[in-house]
PDB file of C-alpha atoms in Angstrom:
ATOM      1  CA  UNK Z   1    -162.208 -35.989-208.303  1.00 83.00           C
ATOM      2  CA  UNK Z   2    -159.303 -33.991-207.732  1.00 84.00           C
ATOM      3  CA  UNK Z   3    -159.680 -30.583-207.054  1.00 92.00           C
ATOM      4  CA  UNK Z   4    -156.170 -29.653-208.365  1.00 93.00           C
ATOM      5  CA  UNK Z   5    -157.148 -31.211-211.654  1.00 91.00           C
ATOM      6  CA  UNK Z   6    -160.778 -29.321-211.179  1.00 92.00           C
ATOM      7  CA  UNK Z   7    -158.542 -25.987-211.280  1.00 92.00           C
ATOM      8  CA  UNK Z   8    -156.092 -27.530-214.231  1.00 91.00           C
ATOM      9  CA  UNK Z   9    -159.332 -27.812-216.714  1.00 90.00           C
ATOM     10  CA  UNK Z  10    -160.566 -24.624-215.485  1.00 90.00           C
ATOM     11  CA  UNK Z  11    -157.794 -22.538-216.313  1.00 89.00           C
ATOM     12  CA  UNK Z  12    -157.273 -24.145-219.707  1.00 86.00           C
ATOM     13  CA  UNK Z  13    -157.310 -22.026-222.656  1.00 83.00           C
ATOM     14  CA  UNK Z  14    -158.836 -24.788-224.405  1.00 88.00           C
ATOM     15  CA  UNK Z  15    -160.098 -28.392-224.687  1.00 89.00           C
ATOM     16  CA  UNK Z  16    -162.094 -27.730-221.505  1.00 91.00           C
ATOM     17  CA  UNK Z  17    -165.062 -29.684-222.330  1.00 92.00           C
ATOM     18  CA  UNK Z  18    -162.910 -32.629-223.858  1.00 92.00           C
ATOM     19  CA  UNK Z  19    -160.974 -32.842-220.722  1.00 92.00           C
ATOM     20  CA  UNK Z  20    -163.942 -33.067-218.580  1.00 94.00           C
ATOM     21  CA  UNK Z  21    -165.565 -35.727-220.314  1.00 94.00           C
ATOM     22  CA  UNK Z  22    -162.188 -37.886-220.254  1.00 94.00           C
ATOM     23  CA  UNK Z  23    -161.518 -37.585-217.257  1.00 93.00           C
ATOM     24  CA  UNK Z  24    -165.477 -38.758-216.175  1.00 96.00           C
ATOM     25  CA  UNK Z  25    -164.488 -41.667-218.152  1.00 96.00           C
ATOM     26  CA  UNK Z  26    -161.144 -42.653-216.832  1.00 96.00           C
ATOM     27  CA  UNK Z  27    -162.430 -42.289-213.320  1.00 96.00           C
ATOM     28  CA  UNK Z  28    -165.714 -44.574-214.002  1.00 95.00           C
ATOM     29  CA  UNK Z  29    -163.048 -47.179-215.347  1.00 96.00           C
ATOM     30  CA  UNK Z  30    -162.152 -47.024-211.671  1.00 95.00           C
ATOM     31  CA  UNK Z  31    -158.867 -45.015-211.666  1.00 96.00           C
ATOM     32  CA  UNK Z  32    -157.658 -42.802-209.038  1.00 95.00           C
ATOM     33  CA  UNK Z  33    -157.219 -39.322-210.366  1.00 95.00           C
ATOM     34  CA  UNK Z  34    -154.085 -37.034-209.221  1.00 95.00           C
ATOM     35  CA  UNK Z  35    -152.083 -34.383-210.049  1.00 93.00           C
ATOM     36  CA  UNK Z  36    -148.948 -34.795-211.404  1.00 91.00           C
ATOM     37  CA  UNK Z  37    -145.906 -33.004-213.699  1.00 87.00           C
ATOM     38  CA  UNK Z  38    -148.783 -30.689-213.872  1.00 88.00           C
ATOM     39  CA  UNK Z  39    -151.068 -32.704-215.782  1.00 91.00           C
ATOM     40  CA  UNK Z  40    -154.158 -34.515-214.639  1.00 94.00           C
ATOM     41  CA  UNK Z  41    -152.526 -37.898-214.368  1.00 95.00           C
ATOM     42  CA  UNK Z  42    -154.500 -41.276-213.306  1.00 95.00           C
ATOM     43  CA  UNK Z  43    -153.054 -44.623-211.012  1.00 95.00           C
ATOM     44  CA  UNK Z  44    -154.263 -48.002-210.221  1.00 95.00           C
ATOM     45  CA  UNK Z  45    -152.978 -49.708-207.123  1.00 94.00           C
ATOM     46  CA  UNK Z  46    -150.634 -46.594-206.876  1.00 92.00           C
ATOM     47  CA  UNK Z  47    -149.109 -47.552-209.990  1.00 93.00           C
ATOM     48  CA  UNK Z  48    -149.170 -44.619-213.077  1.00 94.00           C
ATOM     49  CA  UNK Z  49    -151.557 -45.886-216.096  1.00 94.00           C
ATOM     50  CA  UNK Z  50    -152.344 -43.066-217.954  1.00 94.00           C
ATOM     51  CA  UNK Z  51    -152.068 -39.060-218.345  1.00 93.00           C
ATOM     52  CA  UNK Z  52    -153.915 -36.303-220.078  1.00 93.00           C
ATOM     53  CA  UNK Z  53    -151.950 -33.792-221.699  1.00 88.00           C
ATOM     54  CA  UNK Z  54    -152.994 -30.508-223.143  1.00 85.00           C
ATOM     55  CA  UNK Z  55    -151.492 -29.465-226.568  1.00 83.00           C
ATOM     56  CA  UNK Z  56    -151.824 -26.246-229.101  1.00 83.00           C
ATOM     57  CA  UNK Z  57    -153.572 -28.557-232.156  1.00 87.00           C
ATOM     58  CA  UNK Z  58    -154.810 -31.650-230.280  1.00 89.00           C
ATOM     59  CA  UNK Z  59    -154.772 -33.243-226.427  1.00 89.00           C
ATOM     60  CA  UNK Z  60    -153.945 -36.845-225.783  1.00 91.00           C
ATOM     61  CA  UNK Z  61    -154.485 -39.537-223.482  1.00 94.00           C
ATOM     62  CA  UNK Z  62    -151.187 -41.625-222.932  1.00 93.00           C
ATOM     63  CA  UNK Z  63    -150.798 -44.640-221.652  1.00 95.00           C
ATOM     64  CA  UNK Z  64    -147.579 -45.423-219.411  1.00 92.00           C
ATOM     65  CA  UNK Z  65    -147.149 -48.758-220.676  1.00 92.00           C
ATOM     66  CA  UNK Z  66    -149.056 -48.458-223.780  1.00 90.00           C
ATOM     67  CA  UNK Z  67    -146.696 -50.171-225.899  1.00 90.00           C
ATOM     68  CA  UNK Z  68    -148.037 -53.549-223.831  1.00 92.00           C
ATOM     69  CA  UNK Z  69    -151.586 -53.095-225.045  1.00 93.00           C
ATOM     70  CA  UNK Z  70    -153.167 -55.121-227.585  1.00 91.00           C
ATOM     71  CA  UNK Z  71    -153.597 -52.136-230.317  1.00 88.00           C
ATOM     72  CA  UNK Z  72    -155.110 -54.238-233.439  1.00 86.00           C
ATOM     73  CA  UNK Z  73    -156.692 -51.154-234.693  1.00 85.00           C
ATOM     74  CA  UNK Z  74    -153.546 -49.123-234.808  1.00 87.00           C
ATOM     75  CA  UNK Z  75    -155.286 -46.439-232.447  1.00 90.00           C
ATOM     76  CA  UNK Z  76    -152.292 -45.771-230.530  1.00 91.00           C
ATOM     77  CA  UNK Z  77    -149.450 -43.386-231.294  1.00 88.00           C
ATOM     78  CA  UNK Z  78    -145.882 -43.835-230.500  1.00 85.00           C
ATOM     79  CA  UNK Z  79    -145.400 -39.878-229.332  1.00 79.00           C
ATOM     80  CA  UNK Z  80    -141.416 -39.635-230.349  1.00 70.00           C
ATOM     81  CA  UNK Z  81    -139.235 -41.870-232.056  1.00 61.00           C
ATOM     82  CA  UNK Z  82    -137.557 -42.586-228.591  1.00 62.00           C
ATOM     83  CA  UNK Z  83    -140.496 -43.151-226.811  1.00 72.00           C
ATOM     84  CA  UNK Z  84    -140.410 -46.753-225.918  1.00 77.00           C
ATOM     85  CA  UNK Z  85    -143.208 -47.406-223.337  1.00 86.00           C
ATOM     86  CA  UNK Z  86    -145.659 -44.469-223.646  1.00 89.00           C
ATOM     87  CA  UNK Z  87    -148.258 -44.817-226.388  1.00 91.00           C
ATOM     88  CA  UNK Z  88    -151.293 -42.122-227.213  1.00 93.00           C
ATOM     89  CA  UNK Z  89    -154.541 -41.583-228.318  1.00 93.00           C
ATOM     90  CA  UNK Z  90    -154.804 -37.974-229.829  1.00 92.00           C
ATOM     91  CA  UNK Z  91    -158.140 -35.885-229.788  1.00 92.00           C
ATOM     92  CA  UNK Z  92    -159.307 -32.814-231.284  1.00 91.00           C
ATOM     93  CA  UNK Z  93    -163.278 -32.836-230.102  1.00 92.00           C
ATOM     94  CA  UNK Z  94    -165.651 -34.343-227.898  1.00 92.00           C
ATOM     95  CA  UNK Z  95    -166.906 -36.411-230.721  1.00 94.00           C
ATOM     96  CA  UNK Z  96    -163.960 -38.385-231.296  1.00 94.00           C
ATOM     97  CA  UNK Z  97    -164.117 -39.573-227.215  1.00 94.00           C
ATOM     98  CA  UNK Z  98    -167.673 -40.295-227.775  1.00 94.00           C
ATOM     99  CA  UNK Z  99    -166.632 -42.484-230.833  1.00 93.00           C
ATOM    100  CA  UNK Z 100    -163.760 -44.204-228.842  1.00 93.00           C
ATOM    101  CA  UNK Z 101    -165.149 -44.194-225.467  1.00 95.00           C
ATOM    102  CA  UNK Z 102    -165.067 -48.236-225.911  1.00 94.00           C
ATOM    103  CA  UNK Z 103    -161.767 -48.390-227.221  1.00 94.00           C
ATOM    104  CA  UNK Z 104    -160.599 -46.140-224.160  1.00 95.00           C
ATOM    105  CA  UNK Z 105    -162.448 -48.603-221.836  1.00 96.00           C
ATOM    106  CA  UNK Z 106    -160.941 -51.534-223.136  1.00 96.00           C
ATOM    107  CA  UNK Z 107    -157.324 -49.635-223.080  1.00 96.00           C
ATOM    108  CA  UNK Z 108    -157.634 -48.888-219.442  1.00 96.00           C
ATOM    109  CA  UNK Z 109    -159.444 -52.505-218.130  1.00 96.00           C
ATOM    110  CA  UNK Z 110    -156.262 -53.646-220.407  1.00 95.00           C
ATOM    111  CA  UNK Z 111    -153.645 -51.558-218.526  1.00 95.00           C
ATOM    112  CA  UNK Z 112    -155.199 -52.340-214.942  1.00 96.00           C
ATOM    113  CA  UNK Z 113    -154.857 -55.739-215.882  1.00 95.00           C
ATOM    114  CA  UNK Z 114    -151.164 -55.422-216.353  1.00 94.00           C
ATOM    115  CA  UNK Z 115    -150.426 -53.699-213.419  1.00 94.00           C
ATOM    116  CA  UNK Z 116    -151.898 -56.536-211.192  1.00 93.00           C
ATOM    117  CA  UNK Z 117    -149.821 -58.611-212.976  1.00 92.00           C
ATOM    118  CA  UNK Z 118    -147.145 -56.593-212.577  1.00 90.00           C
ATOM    119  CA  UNK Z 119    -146.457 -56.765-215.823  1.00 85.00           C
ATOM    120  CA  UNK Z 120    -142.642 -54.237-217.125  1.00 84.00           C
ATOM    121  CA  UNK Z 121    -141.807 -53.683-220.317  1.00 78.00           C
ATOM    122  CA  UNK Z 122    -137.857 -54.939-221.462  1.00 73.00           C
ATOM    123  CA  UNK Z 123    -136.334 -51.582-222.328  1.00 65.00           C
ATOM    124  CA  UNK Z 124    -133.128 -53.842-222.469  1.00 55.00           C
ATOM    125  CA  UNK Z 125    -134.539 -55.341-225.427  1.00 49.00           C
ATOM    126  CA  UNK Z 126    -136.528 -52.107-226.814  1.00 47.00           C
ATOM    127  CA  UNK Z 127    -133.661 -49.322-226.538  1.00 52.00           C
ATOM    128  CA  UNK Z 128    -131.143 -51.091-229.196  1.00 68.00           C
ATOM    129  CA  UNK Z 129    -128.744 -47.972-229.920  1.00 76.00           C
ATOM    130  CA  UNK Z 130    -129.116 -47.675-234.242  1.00 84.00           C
ATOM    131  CA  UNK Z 131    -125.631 -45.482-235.034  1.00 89.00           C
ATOM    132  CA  UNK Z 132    -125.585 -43.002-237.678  1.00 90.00           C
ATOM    133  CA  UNK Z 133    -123.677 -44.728-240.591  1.00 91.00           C
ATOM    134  CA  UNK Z 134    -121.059 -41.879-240.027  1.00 92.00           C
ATOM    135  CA  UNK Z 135    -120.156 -42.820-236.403  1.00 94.00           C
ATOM    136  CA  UNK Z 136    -119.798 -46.524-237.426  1.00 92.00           C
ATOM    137  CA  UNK Z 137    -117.017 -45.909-239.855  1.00 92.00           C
ATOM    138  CA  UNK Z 138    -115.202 -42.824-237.609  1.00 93.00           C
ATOM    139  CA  UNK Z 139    -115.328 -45.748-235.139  1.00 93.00           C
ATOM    140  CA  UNK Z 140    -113.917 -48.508-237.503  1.00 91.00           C
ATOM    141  CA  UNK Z 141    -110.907 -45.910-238.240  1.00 90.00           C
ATOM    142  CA  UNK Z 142    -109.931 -45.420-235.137  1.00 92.00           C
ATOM    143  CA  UNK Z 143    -109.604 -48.751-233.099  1.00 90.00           C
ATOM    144  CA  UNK Z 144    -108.900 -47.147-229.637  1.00 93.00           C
ATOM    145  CA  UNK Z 145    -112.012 -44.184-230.354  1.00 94.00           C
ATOM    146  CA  UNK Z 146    -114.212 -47.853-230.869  1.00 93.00           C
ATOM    147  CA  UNK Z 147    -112.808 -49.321-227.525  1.00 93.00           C
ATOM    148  CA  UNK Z 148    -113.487 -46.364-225.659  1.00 93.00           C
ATOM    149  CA  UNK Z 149    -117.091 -45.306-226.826  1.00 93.00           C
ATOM    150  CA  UNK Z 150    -118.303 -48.761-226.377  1.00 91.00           C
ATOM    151  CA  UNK Z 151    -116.863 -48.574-222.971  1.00 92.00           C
ATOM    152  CA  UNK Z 152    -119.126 -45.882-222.027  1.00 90.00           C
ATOM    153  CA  UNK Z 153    -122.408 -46.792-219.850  1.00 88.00           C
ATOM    154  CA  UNK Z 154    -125.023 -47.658-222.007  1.00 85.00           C
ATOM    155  CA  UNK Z 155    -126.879 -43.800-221.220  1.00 84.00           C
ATOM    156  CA  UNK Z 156    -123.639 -42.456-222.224  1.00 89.00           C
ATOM    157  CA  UNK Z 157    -123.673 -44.062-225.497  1.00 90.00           C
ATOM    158  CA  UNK Z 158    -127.369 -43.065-225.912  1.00 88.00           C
ATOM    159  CA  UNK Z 159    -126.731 -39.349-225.395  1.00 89.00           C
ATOM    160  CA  UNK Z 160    -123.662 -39.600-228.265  1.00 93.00           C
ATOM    161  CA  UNK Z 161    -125.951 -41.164-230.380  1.00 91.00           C
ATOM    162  CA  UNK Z 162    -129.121 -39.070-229.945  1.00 90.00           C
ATOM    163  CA  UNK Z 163    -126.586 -35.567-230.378  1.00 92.00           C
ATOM    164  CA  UNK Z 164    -124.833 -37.328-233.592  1.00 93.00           C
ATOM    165  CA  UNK Z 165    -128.164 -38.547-235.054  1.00 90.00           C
ATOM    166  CA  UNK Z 166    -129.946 -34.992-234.975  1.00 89.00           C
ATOM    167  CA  UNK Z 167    -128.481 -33.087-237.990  1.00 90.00           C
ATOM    168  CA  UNK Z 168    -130.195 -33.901-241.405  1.00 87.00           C
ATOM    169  CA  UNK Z 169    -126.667 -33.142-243.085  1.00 91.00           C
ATOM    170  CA  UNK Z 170    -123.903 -35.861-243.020  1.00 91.00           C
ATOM    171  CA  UNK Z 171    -121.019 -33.073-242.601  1.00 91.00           C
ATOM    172  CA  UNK Z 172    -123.255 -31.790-239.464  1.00 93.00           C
ATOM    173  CA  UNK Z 173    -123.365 -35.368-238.185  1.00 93.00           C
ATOM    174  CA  UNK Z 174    -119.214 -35.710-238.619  1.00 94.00           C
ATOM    175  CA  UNK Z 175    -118.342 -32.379-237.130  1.00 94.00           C
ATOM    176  CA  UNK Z 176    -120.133 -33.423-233.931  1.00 94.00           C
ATOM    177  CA  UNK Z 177    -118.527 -36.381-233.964  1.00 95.00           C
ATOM    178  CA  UNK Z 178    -115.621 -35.234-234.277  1.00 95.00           C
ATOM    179  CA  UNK Z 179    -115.999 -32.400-231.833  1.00 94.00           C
ATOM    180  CA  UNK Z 180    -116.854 -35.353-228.922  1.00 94.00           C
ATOM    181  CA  UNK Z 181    -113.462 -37.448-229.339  1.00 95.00           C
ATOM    182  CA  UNK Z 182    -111.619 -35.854-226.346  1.00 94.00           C
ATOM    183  CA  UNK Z 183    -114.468 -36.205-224.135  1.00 92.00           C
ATOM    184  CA  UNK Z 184    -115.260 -39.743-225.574  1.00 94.00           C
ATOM    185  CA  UNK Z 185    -111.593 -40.392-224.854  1.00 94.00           C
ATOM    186  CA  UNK Z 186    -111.570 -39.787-221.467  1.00 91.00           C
ATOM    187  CA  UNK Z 187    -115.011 -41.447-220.625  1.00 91.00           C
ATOM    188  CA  UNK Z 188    -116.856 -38.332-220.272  1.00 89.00           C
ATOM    189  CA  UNK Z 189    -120.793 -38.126-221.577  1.00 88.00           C
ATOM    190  CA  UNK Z 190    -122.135 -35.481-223.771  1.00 84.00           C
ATOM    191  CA  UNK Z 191    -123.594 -33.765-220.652  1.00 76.00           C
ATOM    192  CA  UNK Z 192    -120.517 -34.201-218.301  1.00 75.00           C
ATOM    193  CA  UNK Z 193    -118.409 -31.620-216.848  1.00 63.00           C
ATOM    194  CA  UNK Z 194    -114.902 -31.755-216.049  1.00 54.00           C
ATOM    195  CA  UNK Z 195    -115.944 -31.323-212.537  1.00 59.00           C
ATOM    196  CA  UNK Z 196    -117.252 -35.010-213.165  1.00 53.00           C
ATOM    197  CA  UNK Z 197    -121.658 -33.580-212.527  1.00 49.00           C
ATOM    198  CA  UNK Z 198    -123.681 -33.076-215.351  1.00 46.00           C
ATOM    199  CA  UNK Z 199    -124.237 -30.111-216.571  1.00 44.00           C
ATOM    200  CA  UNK Z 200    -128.024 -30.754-216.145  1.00 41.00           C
ATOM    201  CA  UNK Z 201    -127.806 -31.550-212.488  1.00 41.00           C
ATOM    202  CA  UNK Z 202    -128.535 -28.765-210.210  1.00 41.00           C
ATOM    203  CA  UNK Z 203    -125.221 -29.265-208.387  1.00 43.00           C
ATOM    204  CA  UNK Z 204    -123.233 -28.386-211.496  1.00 50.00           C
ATOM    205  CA  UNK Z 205    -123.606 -24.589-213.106  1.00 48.00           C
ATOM    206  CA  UNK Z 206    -122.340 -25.279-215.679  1.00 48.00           C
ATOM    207  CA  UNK Z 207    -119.975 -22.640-216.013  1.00 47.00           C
ATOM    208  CA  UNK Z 208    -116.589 -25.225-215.921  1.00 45.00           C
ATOM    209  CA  UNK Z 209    -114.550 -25.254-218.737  1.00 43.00           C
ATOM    210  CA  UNK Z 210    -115.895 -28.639-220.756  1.00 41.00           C
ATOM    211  CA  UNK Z 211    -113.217 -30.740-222.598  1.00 41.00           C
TER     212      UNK Z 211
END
């Protein structure tokens, strides 16, 4: 046991006794327990395989490659929309572990498995970019907009798409299209500054003026 993830469970304002008993689980499935992103978090071979996380209504075991796993019973949950490897199981009591302590087991022997096999998931494959419909035709209108979003790095395009995709409203969606056609004209990301950094990246204040 790890005494980092001893203090974790202890200072949780709740699913305490869930916790414990999941974790006494995952290590008798013969997982190394650690502490990481501030989460109880459990390897095999040094590889990642699975992670406890603590929320306000439930707490959840996820799997790192869970979307691998045979899941005929449709236990596992795909946590976000853009979540392609991670899958979860969700709890709310020690009752429901109890009742899926088998199911965990066979997750985790499952998961072991693939790691010895070295098994990766094709994100290639699973991260096909799905455009808002209003994009598609701004794009169509404008020939040289078209040439040069496509010609943006593939993590580019998927930051575009994820900022145009958010609004509910179709006017929403088009004004932040349209707001994004100087940068997306001169090759810049949503997230780039002038200075050529992200604005995310600790280098970069972000207090440039953005195009």
């Amino acid at each position: 046991m790890n005494q980092q993830v001893d203090d974790f469970i202890a200072k949780a304002k709740k699913w305490q006794e869930e916790m414990s008993q999941l974790r006494m689980i995952l290590i008798d499935c013969g997982l190394t327990e650690e502490y990481k992103w501030k989460q109880p978090c459990y390897s095999f071979q040094k590889k990642n395989v699975a992670i406890i996380a603590a929320f306000k209504g439930y707490f959840a075991l996820s799997f790192f490659q869970g979307a691998l796993l045979k899941d005929p019973k449709g236990v596992l949950i795909q946590p976000g929309d853009n979540s392609q490897a991670a899958r979860q199981i969700r709890f709310e009591n020690v009752e429901e572990i109890i009742e899926l302590e088998p199911m965990i087991r066979k997750y985790v022997e499952e998961a072991k498995a693939l790691v010895e096999a070295g098994a990766q998931i094709d994100f290639k494959e699973k991260t096909e970019l799905v455009f808002p419909d209003e994009l598609l035709t701004i794009l169509d209108d404008n020939p040289e907009l078209k040439a040069a979003f496509f010609a943006l790095t593939p993590g580019r395009q998927r930051g575009y798409n994820l900022h145009f995709s958010a609004p509910k409203q179709s006017a929403t969606k088009i004004s932040r299209i349209e707001s994004s056609i100087p940068r997306i004209l001169k090759g810049k990301g949503f997230h780039d500054c002038i200075c050529g950094k992200s604005k995310r990246m600790p280098t970069c204040d972000g207090s440039h003026k953005y195009l």
